[in-house]
CSV table of C-alpha atoms in Angstrom, one decimal:
chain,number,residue,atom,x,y,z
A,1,UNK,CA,13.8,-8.5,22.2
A,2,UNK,CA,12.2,-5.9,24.0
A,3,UNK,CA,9.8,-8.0,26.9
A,4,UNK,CA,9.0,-4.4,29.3
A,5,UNK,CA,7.1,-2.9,26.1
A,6,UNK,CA,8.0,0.0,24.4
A,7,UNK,CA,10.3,2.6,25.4
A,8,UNK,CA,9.2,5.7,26.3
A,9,UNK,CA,9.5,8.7,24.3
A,10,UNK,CA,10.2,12.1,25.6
A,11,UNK,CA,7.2,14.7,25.2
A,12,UNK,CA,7.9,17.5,23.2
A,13,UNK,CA,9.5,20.1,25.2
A,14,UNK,CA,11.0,18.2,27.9
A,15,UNK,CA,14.3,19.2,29.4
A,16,UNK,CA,16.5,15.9,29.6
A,17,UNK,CA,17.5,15.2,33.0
A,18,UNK,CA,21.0,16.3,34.2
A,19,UNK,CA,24.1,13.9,33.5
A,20,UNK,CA,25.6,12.6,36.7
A,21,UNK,CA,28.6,13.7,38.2
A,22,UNK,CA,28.1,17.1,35.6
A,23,UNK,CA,28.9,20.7,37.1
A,24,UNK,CA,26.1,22.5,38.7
A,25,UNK,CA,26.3,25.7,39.7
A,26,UNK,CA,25.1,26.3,43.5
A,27,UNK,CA,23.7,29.2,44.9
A,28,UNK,CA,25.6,30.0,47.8
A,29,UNK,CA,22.4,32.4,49.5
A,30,UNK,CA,20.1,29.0,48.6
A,31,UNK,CA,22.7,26.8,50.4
A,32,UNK,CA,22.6,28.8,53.4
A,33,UNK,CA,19.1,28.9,53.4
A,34,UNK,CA,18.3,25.5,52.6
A,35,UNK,CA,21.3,24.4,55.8
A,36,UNK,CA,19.1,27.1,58.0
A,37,UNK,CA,15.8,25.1,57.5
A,38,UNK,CA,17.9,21.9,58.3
A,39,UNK,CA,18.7,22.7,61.2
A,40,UNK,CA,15.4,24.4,62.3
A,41,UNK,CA,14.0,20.6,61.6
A,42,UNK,CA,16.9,19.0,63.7
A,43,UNK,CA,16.3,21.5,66.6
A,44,UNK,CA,12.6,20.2,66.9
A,45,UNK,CA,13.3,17.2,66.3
A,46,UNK,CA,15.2,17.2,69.2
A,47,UNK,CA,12.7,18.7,71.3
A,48,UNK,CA,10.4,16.2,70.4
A,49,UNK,CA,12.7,13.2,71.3
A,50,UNK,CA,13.1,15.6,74.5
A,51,UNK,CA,9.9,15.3,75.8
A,52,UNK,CA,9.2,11.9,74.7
A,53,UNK,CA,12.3,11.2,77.1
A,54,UNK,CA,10.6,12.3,80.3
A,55,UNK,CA,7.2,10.7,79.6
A,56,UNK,CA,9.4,7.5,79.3
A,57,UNK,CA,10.7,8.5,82.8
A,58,UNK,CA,7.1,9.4,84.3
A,59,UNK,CA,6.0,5.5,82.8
A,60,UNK,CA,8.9,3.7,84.3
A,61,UNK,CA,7.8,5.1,87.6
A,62,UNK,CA,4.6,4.6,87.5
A,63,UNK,CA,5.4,0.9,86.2
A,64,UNK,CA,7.7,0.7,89.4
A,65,UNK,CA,4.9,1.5,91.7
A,66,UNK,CA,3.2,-1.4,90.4
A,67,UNK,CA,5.8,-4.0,90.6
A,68,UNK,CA,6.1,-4.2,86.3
A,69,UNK,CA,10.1,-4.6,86.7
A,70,UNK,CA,9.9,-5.5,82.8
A,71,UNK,CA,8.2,-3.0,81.8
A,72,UNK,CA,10.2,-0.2,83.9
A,73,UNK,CA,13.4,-1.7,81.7
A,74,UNK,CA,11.7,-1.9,78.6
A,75,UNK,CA,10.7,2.2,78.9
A,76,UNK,CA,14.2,3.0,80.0
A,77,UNK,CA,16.2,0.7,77.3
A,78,UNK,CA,13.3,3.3,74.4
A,79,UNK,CA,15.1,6.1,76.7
A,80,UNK,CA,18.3,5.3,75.6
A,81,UNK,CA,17.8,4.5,72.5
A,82,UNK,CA,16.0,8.0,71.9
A,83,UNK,CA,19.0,9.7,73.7
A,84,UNK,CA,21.4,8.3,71.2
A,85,UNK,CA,19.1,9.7,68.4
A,86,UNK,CA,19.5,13.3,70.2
A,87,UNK,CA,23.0,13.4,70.6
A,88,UNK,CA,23.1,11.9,66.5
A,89,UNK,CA,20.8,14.9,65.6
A,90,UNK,CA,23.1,16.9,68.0
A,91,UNK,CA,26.5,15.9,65.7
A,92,UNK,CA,24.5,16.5,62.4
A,93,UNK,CA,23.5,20.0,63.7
A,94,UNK,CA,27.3,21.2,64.8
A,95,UNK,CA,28.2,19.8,61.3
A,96,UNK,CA,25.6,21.9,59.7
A,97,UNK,CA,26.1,24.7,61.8
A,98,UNK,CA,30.2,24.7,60.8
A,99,UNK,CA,28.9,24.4,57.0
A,100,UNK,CA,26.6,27.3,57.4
A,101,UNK,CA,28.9,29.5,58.8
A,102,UNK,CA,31.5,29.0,56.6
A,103,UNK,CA,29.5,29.3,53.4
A,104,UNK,CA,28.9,32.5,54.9
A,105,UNK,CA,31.9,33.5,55.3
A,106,UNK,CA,32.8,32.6,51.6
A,107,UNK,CA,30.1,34.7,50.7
A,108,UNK,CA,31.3,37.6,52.8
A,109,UNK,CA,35.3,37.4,51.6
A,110,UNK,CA,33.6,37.2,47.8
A,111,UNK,CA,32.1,40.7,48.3
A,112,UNK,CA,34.8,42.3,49.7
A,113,UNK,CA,37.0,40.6,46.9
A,114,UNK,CA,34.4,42.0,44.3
A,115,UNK,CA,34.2,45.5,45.7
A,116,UNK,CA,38.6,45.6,45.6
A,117,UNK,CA,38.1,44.0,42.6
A,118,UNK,CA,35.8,46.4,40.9
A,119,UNK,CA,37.6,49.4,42.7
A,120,UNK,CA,40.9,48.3,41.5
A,121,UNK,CA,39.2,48.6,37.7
A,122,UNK,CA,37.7,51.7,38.5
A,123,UNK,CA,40.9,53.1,39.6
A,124,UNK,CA,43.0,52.1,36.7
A,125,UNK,CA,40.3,53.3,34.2
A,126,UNK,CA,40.5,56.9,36.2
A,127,UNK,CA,44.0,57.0,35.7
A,128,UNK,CA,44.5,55.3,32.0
A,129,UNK,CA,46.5,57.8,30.3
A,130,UNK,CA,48.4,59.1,33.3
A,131,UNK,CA,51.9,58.3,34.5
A,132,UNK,CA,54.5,60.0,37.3
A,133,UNK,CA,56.1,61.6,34.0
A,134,UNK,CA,53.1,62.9,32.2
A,135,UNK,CA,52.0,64.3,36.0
A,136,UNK,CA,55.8,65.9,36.8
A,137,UNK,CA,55.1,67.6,33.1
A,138,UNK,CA,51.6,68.7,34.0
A,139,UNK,CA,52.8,70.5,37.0
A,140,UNK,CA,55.8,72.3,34.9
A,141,UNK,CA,53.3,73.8,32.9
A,142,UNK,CA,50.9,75.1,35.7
A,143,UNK,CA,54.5,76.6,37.5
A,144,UNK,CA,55.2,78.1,33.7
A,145,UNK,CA,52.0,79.5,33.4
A,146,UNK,CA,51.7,80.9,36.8
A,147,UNK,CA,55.1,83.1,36.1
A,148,UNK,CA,54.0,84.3,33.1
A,149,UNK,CA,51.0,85.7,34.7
A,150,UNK,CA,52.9,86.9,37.3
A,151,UNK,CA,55.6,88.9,35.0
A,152,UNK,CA,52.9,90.6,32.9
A,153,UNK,CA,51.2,91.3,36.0
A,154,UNK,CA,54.6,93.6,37.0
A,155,UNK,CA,54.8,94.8,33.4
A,156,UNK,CA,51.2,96.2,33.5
A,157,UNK,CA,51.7,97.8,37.3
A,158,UNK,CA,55.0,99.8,36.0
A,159,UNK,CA,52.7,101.6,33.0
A,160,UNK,CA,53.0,102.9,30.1
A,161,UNK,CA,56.6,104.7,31.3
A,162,UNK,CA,58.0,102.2,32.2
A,163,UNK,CA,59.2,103.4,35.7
A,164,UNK,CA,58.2,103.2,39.0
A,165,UNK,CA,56.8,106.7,39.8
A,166,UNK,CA,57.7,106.7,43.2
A,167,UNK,CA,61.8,106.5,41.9
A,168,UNK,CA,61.0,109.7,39.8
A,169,UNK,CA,63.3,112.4,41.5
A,170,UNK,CA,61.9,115.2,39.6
A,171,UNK,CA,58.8,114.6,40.7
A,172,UNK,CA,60.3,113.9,44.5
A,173,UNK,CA,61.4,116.9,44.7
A,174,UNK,CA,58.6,118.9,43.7
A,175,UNK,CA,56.6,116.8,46.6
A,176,UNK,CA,59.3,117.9,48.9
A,177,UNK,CA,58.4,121.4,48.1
A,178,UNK,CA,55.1,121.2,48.2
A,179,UNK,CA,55.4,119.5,51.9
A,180,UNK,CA,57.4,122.5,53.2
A,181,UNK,CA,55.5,125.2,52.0
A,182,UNK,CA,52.0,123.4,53.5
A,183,UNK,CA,53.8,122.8,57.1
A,184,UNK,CA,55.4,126.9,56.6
A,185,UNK,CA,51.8,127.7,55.9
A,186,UNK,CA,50.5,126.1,59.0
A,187,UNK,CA,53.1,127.2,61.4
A,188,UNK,CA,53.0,131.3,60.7
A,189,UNK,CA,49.1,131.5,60.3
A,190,UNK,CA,47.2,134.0,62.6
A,191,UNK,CA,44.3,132.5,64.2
A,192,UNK,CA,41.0,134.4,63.0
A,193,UNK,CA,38.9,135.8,66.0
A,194,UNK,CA,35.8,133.9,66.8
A,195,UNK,CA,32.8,135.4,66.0
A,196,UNK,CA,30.8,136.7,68.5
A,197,UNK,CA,33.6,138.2,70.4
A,198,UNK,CA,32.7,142.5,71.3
A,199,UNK,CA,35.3,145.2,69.3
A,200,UNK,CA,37.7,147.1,71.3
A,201,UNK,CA,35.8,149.5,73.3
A,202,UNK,CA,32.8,147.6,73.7
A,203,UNK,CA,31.4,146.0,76.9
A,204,UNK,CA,30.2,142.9,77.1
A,205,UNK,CA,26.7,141.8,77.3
A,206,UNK,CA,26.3,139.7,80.9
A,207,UNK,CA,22.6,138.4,81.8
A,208,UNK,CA,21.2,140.2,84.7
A,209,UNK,CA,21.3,139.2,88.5
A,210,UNK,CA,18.6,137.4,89.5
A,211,UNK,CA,16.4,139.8,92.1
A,212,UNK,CA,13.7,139.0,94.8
A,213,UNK,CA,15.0,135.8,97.2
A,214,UNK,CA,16.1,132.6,96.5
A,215,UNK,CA,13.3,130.1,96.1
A,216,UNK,CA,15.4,127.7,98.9
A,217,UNK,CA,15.0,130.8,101.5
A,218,UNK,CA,11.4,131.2,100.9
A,219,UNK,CA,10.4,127.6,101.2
A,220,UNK,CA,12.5,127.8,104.6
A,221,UNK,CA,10.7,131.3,105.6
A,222,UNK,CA,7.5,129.8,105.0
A,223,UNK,CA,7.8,126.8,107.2
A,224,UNK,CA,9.3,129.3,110.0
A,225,UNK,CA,6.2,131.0,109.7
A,226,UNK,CA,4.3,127.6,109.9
A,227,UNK,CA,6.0,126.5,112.9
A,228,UNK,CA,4.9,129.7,115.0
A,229,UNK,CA,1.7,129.7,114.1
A,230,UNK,CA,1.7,126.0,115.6
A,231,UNK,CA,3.3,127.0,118.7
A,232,UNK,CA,0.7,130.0,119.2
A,233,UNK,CA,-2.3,127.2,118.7
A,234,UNK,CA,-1.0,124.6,121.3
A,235,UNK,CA,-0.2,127.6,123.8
A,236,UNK,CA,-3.5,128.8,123.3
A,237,UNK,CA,-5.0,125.3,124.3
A,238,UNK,CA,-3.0,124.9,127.5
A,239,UNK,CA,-4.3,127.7,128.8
């Protein structure tokens, strides 16, 4: 027999609640946040506690100045009980703290294990197909290919004869002939006479002396001339 009424049904919808002691998945960022917020609430808490402390003080003084013995103690015993709440909080924060940090840490080592992670994929898809062997074979070919280019290259520069032209002696020798006649040539050839030059016979044509005196003398002359007139004038005056 049912005496608390009926039971409750579920609305329509309704996500059932979660089974305890089931798996939950935790966000690591929303667990370092939610410690950070903790501990921002411990830390004024603290404070608080703090400056309720030294008004305790400032009461148990005043209450000494007026003889209240009782109620001096009874301020100081709230003091102590208050201090052992700070250095509780105090504990609960180092705790915290030492979780936060090494959540973040876990978080920190699970990127960089990612990134290898993902890099070490990325590396073996980059290389899937690809062994030393496969690589050493590669390289043959490019060395292969590269002679090849470099014999038909030599067959192409020898030509259509097939010989190097400069081994030809036939055609050494008529260079050899050529040469000395060029440098016999050169060595017996009469200079021509420059143009310009007067025939046998004939004089040549010189520019005329230059007649009358020297432009130097004259200026000298004339300030000769100058000088006695100058003389003449102060003689005249000191007479």
């Amino acid at each position: 027999m049912n005496f608390f009424g009926k039971p409750r049904t579920p609305s329509a919808g309704a996500q059932p609640p979660p089974a305890r002691g089931g798996s939950q998945q935790v966000d690591t960022a929303q667990s370092i946040q939610d410690l950070a917020k903790a501990i921002e609430t411990l830390e004024k808490r603290q404070a608080h506690l703090e400056k309720q402390q030294d008004r305790l003080v400032e009461e148990a003084k005043e209450k000494m100045k007026k003889k209240d013995k009782k109620g001096a103690m009874y301020c100081l015993k709230k003091k102590k009980m208050q201090q052992k709440q700070i250095e509780s909080i105090m504990g609960t924060m180092i705790t915290m703290e030492e979780q936060k940090m090494a959540l973040e840490n876990a978080a920190t080592n699970r990127l960089a294990v990612d990134a290898i992670s993902n890099s070490n994929v990325a590396l073996k898809n980059s290389m899937s197909g690809y062994d030393a062997e496969k690589v050493q074979e590669i390289m043959d070919d490019v060395n292969d290919g590269i002679q090849d280019s470099e014999e038909i290259g030599n067959v192409l520069a020898r030509g259509l004869g097939g010989d190097d032209i400069m081994e030809d002696d036939e055609l050494l020798a008529e260079f050899n002939e050529l040469e000395q006649e060029e440098l016999q040539s050169t060595l017996f050839k009469v200079p021509d006479v420059p143009a310009g030059l007067p025939a046998d016979g004939e004089a040549l044509n010189m520019p005329e002396a230059p007649s009358g005196q020297p432009a130097a003398a004259a200026a000298e002359e004339e300030e000769d001339e100058d000088a006695r007139v100058l003389r003449e004038l102060e003689a005249s005056m000191a007479m």
